[in-house]
PDB file of C-alpha atoms in Angstrom:
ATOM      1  CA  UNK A   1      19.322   4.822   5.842  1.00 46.00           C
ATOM      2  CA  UNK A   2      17.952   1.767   7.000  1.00 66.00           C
ATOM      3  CA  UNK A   3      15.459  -0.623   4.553  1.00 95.00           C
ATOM      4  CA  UNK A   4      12.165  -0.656   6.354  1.00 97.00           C
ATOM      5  CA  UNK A   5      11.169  -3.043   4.890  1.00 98.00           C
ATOM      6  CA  UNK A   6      13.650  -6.601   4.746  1.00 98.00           C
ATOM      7  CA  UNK A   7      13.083  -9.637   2.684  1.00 98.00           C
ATOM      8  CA  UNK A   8      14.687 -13.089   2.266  1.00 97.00           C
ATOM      9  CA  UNK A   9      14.210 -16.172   0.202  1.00 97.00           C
ATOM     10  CA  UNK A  10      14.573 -19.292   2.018  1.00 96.00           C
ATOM     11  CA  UNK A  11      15.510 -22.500  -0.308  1.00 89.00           C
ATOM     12  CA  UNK A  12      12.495 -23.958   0.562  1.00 94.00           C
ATOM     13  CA  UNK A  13      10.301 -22.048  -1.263  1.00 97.00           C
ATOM     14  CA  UNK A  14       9.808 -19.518   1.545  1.00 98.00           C
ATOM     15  CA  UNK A  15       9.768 -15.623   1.070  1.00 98.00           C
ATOM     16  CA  UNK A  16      10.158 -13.844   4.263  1.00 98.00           C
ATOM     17  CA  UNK A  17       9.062 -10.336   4.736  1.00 98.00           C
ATOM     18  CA  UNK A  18      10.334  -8.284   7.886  1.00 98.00           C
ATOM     19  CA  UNK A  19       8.874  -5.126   9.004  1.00 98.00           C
ATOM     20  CA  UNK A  20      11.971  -2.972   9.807  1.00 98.00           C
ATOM     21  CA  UNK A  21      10.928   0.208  12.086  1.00 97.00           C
ATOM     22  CA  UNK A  22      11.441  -1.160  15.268  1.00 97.00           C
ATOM     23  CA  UNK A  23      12.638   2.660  16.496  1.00 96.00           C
ATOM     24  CA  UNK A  24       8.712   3.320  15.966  1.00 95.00           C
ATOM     25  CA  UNK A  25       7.243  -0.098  16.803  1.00 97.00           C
ATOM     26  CA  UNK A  26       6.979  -0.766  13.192  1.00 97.00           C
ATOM     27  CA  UNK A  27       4.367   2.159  12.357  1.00 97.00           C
ATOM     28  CA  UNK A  28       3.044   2.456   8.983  1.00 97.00           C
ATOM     29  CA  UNK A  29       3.617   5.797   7.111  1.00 97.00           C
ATOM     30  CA  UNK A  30       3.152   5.897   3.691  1.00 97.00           C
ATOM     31  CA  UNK A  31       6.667   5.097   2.546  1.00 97.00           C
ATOM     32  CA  UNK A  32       6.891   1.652   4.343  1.00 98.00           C
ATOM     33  CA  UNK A  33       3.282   0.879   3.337  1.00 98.00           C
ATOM     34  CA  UNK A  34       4.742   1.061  -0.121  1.00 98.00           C
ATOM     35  CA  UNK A  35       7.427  -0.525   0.623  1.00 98.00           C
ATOM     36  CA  UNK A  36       5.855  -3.218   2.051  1.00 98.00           C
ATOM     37  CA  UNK A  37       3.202  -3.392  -1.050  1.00 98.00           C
ATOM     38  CA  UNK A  38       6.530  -4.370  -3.106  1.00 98.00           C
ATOM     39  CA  UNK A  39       7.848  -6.880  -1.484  1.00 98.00           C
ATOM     40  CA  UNK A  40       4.350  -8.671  -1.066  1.00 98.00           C
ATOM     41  CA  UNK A  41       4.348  -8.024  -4.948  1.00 98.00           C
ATOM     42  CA  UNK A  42       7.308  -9.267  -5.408  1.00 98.00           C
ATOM     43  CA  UNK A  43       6.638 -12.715  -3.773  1.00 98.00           C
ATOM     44  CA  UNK A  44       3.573 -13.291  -5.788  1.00 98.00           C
ATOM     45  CA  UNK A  45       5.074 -12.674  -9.085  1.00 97.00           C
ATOM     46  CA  UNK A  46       7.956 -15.312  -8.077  1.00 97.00           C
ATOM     47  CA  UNK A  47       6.894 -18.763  -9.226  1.00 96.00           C
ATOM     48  CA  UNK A  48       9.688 -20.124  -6.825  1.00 97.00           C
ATOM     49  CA  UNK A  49       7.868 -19.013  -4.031  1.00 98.00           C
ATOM     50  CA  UNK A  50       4.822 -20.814  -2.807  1.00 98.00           C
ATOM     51  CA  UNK A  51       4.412 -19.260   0.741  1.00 98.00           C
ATOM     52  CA  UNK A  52       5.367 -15.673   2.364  1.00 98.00           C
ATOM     53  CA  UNK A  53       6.181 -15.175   6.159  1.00 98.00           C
ATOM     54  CA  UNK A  54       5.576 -11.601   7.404  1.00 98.00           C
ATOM     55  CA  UNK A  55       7.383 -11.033  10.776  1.00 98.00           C
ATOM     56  CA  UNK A  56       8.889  -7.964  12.481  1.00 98.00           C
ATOM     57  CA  UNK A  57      11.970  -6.887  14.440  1.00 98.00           C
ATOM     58  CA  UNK A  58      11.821  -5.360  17.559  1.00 98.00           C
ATOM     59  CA  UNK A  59       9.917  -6.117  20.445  1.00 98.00           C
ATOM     60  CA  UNK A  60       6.343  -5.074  18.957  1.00 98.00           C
ATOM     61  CA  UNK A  61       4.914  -5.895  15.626  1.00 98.00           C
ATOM     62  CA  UNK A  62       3.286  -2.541  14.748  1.00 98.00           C
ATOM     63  CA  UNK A  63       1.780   0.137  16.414  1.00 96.00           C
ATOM     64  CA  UNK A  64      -0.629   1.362  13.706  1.00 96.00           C
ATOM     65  CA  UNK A  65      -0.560   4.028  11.257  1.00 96.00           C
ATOM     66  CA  UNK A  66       2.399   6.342  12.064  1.00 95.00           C
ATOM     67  CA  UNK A  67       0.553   9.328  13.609  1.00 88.00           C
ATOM     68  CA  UNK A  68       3.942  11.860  13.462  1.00 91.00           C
ATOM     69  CA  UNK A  69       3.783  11.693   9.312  1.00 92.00           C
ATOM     70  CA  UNK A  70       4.086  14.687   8.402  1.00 90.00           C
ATOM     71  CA  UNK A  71       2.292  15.773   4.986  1.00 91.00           C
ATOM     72  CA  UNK A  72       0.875  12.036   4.240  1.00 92.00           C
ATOM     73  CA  UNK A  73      -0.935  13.153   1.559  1.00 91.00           C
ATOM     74  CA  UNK A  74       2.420  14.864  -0.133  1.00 92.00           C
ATOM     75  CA  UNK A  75       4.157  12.389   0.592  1.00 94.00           C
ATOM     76  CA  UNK A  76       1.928  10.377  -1.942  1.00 92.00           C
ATOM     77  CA  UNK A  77       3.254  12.326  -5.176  1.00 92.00           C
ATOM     78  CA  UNK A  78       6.766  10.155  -4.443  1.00 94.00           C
ATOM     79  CA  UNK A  79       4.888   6.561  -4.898  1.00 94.00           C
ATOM     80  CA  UNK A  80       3.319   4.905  -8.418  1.00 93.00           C
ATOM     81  CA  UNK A  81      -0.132   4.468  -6.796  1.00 94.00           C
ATOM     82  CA  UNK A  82      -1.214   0.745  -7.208  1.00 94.00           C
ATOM     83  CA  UNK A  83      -5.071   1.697  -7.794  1.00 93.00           C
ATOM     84  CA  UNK A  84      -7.127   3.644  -9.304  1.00 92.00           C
ATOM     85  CA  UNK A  85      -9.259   6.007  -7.120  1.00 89.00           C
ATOM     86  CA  UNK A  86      -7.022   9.138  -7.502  1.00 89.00           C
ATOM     87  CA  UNK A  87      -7.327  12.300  -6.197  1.00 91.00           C
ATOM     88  CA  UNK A  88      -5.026  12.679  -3.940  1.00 92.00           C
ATOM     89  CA  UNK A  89      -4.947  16.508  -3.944  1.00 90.00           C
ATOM     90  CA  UNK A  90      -8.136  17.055  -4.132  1.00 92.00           C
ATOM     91  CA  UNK A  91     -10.169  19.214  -1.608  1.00 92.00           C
ATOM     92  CA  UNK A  92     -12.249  18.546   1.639  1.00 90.00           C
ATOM     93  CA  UNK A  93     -12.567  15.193   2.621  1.00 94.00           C
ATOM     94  CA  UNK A  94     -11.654  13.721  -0.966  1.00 95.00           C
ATOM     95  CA  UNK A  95      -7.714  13.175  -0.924  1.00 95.00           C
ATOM     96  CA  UNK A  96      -8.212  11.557   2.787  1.00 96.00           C
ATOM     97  CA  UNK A  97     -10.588   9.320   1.162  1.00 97.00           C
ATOM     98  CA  UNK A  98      -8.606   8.379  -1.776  1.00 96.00           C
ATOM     99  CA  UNK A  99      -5.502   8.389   0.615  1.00 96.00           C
ATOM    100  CA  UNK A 100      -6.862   5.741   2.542  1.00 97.00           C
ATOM    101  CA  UNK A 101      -8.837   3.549  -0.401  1.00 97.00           C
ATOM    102  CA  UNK A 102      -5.431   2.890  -1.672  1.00 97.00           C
ATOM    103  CA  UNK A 103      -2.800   2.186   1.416  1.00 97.00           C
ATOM    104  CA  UNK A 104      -5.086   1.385   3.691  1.00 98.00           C
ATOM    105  CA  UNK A 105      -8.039  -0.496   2.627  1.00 97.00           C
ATOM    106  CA  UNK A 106      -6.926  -1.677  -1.034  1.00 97.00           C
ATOM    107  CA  UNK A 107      -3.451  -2.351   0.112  1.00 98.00           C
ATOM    108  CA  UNK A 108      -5.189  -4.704   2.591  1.00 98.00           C
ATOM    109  CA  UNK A 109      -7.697  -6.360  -0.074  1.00 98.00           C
ATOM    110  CA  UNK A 110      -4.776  -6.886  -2.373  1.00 98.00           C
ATOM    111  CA  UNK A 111      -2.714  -8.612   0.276  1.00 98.00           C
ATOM    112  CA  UNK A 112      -5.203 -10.647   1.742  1.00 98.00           C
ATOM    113  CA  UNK A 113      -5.861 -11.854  -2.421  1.00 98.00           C
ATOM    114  CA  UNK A 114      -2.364 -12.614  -2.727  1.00 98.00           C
ATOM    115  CA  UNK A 115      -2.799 -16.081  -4.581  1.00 98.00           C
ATOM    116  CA  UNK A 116      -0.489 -17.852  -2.306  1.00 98.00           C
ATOM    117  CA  UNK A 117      -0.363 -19.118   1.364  1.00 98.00           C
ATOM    118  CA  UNK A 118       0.725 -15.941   3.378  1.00 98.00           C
ATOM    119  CA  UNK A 119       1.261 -16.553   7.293  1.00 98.00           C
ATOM    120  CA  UNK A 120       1.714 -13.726  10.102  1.00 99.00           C
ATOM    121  CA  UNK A 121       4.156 -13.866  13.133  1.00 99.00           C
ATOM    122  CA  UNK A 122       3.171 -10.999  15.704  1.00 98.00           C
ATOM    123  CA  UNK A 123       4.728 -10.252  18.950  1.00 98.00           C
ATOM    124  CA  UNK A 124       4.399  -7.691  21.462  1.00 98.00           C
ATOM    125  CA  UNK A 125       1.611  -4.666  20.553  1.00 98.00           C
ATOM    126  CA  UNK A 126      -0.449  -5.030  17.652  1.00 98.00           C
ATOM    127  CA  UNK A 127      -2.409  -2.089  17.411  1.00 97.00           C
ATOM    128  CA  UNK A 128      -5.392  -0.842  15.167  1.00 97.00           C
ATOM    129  CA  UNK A 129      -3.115  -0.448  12.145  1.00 97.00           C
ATOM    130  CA  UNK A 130      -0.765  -2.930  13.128  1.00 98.00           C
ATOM    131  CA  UNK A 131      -3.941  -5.352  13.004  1.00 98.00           C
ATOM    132  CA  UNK A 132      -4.203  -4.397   9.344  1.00 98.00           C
ATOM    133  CA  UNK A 133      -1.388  -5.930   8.724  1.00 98.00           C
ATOM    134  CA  UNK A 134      -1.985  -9.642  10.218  1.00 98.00           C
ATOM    135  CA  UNK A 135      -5.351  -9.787   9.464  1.00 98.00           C
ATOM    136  CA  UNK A 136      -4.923 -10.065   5.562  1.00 98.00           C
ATOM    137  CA  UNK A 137      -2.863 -12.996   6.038  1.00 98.00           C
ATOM    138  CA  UNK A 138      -4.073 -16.926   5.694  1.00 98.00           C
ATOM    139  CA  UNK A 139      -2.604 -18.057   9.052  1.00 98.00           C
ATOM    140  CA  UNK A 140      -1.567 -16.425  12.078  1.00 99.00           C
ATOM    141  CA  UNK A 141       0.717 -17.692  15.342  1.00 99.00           C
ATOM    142  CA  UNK A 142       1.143 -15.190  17.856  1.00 98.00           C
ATOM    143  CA  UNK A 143       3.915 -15.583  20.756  1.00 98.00           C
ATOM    144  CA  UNK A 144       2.580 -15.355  24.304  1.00 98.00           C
ATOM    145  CA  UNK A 145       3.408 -11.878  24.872  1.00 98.00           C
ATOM    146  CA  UNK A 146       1.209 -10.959  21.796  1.00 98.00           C
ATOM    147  CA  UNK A 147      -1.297  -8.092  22.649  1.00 98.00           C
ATOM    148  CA  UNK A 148      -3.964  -6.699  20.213  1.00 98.00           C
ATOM    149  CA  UNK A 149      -5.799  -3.764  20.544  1.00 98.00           C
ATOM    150  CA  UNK A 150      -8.489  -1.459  18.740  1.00 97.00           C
ATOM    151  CA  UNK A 151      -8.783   2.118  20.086  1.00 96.00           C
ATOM    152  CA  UNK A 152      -9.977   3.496  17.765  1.00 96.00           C
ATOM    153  CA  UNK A 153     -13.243   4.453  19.093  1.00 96.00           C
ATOM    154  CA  UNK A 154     -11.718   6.229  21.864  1.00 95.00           C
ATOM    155  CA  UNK A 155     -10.206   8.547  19.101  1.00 95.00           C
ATOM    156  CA  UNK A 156     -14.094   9.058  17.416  1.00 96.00           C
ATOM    157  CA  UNK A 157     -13.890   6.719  14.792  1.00 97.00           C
ATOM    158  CA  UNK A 158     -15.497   3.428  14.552  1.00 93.00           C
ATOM    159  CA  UNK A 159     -13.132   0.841  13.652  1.00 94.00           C
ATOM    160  CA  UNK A 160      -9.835   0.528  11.496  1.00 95.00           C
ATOM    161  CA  UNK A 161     -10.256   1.287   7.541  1.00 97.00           C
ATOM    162  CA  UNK A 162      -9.808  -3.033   7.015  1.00 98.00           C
ATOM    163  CA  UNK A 163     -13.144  -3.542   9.058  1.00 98.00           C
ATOM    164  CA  UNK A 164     -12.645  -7.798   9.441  1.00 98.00           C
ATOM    165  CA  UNK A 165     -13.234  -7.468  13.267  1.00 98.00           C
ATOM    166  CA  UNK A 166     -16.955  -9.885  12.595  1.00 97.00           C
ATOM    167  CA  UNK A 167     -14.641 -12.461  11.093  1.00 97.00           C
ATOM    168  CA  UNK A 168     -11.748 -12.010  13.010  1.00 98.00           C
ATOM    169  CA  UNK A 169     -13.410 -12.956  16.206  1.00 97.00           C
ATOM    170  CA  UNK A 170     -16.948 -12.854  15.652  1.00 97.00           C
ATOM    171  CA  UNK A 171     -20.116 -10.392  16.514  1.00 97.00           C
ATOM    172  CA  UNK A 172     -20.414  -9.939  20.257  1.00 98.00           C
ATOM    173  CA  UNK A 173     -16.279  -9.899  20.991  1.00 98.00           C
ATOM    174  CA  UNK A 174     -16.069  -7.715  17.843  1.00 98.00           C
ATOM    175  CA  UNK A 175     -18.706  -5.280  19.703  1.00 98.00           C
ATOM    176  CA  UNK A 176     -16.669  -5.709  22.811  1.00 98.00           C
ATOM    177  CA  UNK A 177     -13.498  -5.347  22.032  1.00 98.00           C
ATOM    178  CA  UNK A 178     -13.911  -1.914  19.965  1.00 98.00           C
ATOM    179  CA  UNK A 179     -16.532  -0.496  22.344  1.00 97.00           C
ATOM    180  CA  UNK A 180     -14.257  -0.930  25.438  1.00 97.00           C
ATOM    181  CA  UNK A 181     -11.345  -0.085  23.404  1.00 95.00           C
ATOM    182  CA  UNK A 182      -9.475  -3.124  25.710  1.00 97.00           C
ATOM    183  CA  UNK A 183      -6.197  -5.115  25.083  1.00 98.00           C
ATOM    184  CA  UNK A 184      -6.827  -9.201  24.267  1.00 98.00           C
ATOM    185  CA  UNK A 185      -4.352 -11.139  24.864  1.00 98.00           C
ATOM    186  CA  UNK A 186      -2.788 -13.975  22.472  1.00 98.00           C
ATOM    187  CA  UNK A 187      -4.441 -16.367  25.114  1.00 98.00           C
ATOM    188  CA  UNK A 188      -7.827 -15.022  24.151  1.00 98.00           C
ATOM    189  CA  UNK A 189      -7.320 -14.443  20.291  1.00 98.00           C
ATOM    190  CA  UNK A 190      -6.996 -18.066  20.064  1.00 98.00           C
ATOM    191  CA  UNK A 191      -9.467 -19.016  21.826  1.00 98.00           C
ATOM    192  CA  UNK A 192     -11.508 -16.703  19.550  1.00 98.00           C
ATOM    193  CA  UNK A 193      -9.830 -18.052  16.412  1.00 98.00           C
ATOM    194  CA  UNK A 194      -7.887 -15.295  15.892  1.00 98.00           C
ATOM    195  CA  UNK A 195      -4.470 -16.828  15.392  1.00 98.00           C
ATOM    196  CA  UNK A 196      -4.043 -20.125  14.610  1.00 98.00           C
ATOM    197  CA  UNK A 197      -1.317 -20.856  17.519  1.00 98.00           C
ATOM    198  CA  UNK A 198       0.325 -19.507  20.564  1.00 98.00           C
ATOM    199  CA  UNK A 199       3.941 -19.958  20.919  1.00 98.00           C
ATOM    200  CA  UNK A 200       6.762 -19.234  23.369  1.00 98.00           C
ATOM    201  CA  UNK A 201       8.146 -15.773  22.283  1.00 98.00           C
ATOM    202  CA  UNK A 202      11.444 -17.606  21.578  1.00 98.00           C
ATOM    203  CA  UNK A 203       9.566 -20.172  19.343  1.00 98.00           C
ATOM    204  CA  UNK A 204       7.694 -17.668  17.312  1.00 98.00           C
ATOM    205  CA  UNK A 205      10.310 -17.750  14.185  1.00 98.00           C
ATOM    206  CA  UNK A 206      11.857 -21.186  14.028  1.00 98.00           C
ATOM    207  CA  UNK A 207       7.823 -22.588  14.398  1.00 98.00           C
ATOM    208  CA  UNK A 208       6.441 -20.036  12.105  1.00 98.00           C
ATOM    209  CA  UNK A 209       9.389 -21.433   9.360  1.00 98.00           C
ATOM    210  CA  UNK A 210       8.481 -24.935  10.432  1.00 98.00           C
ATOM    211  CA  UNK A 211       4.646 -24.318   9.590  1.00 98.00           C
ATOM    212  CA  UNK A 212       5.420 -22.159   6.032  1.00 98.00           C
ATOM    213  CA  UNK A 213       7.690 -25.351   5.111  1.00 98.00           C
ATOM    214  CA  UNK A 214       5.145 -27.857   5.685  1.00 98.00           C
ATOM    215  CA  UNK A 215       2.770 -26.062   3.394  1.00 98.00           C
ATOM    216  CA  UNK A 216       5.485 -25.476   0.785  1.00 98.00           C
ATOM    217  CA  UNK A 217       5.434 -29.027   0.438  1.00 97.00           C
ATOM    218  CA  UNK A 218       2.353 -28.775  -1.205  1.00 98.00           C
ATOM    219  CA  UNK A 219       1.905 -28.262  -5.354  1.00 97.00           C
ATOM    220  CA  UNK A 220       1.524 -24.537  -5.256  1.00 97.00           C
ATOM    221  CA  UNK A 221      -1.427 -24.582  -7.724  1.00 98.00           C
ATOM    222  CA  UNK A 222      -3.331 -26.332  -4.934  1.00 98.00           C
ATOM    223  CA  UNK A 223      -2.145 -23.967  -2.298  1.00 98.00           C
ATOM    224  CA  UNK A 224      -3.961 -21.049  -5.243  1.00 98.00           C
ATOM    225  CA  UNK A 225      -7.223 -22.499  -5.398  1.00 98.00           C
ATOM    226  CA  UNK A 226      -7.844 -23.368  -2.260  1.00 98.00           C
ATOM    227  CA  UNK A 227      -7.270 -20.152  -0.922  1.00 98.00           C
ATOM    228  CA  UNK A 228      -9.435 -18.747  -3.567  1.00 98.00           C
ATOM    229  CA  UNK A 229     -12.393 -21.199  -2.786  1.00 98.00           C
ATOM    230  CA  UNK A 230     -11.889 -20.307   1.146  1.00 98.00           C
ATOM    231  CA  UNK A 231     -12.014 -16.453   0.337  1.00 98.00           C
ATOM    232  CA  UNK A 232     -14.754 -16.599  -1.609  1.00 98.00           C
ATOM    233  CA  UNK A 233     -16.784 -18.520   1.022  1.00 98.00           C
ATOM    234  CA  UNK A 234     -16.046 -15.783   3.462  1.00 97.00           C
ATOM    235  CA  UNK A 235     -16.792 -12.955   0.821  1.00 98.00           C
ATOM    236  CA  UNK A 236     -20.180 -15.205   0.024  1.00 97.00           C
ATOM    237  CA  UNK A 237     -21.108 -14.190   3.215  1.00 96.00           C
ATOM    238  CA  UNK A 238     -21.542 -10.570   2.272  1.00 97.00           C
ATOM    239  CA  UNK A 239     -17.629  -9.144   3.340  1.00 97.00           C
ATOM    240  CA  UNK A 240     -16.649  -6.890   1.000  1.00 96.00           C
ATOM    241  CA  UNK A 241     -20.087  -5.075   1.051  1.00 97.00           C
ATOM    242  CA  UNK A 242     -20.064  -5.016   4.899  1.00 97.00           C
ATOM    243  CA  UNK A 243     -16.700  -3.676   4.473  1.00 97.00           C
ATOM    244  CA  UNK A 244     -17.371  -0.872   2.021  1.00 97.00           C
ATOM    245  CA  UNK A 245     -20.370  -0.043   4.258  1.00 97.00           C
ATOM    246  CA  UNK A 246     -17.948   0.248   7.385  1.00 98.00           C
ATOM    247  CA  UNK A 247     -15.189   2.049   5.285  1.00 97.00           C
ATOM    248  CA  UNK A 248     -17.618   4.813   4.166  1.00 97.00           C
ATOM    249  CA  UNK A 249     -18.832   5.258   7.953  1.00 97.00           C
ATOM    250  CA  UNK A 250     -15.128   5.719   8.884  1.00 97.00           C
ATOM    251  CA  UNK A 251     -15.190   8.339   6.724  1.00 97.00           C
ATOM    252  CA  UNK A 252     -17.687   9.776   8.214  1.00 97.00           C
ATOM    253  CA  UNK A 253     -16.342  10.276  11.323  1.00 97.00           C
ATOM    254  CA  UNK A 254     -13.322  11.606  10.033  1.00 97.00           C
ATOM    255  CA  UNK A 255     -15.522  14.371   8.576  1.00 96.00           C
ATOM    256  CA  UNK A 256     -17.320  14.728  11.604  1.00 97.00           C
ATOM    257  CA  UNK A 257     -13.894  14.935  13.538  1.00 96.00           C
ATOM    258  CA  UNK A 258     -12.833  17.741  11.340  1.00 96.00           C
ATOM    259  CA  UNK A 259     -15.574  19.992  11.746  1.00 96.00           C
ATOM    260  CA  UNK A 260     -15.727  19.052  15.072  1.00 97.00           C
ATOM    261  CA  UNK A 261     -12.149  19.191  16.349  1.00 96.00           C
ATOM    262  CA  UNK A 262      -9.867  20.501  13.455  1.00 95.00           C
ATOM    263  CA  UNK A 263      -8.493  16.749  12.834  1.00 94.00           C
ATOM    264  CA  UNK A 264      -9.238  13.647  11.299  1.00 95.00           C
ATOM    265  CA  UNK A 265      -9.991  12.255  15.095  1.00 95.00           C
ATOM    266  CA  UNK A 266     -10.614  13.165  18.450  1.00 95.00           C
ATOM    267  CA  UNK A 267      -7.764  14.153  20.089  1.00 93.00           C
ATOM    268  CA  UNK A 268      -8.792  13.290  23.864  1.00 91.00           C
ATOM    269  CA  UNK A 269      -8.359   9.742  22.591  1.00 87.00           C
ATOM    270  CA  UNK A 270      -5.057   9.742  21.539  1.00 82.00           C
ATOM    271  CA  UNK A 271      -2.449   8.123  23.354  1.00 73.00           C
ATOM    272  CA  UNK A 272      -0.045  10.533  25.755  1.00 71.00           C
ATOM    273  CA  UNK A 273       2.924   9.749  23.152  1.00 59.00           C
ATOM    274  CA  UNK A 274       1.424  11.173  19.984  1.00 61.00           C
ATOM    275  CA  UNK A 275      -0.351  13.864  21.868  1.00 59.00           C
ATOM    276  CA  UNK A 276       2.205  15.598  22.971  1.00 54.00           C
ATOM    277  CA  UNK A 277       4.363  14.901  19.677  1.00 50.00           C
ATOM    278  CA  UNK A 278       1.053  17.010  17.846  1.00 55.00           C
ATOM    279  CA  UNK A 279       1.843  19.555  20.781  1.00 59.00           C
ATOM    280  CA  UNK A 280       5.186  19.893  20.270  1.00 54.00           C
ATOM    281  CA  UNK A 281       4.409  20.397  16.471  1.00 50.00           C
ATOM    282  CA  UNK A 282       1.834  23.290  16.661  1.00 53.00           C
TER     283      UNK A 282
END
């Protein structure tokens, strides 16, 4: 069976983190999410390591949340859960609530708290989910072919579970780009301050490298607290309760969704693939 998740340590002080489900476009079920928690674990706890590069194989970074899991919340049971919320079996909408407070939303807090320099390099899709997994990092360069896109209001919910679309890109685009449910281009994220550069596709590794050893450079206490002292200016301006605010309305509409439609979202917005994969399974 193939690792989905791959890692590397450069000599230069570099850990390098490779999302490895390119057969899916790199989507997250709860296995890799794990998987992925470890490695980013892993790197933190290694005092030889003073910056971590997350990339992906394949021609997309990540198309979200894997859709096709089937039995997410058994599939739980086979992972030491990192916080603790717990239950996981319980009824109604509990166990999709504590489900998604710890891989979606705490995973995401945790890695964008990781006290070291963490940078991003995204190619091809990066959709709702697959945003969840950039955003959290400190710097981001996108190659030219770089897409991003939140549709999840199409499907009756109101945003991903890591709600940083205000920061990300700011009020009005936010607005925008979730209630058209649009693609933006890598062109446009920059512009926006979404990613810190825009590369040639073929670039996006050996510049990405080039970057993380330029801030390796640097004494890796340093690197910790000024992280910390940019983090907390952004949480200073009221981000984590925004967050919480815009994680319990997400919840909400899954609740809705269910009494509504018999699932966690409304299945006129899904897209044609995973539609008729939920066909195919009833």
């Amino acid at each position: 069976m193939t690792d989905t998740i791959l890692t590397e340590t450069l000599p230069s002080g570099i850990a390098r983190i490779v999302l490895n489900r390119p057969d899916t476009r790199n989507a997250q079920d709860t296995a890799f999410l794990y998987a992925l928690n470890e490695a980013f674990d892993r790197a933190a706890q290694d005092d030889t390591i003073k910056v971590i590069v997350l990339s992906a194989n394949g021609p997309h970074f990540s198309s979200g949340h894997d859709l096709r899991e089937a039995d997410g919340h058994g599939n739980m049971r086979k992972h030491e859960t990192v916080g603790t919320w717990g239950g996981f079996g319980k009824p109604g909408a509990e166990a999709q609530y504590a489900r998604e407070q710890e891989i979606y939303l705490g995973f995401c807090e945790r890695w964008r708290n990781i006290p070291k320099p963490t940078l991003a390099l995204v190619q091809g899709k990066v959709i709702a989910g697959g945003l969840m997994l950039m955003w959290p990092c400190d710097l981001i360069v996108a190659a030219d072919d770089a897409e991003f896109l939140d549709h999840t209001v199409a499907m009756g919910v109101g945003g991903a579970e890591f709600f940083a679309h205000p920061w990300e890109m700011g009020v009005r685009k936010a607005k925008e780009f979730l209630f058209t449910a649009d693609w933006m281009t890598a062109e446009e994220a920059h512009r926006l301050g979404m990613v810190n550069h825009v590369v040639p596709r073929a670039e996006l590794e050996p510049f990405g490298i080039a970057m993380a050893e330029r801030i390796a450079r640097k004494p890796l206490f340093a690197l910790r607290l000024t992280k910390q002292a940019i983090n907390a200016a952004q949480d200073a301006q009221g981000r984590v309760g925004a967050m919480q605010t815009s994680f319990a309305l997400h919840h909400l509409a899954h609740a809705h969704n269910m009494l509504a439609h018999g699932k966690l979202v409304d299945p006129t917005g899904l897209m044609p693939a995973i539609k008729k994969h939920q066909k195919a399974a009833e």
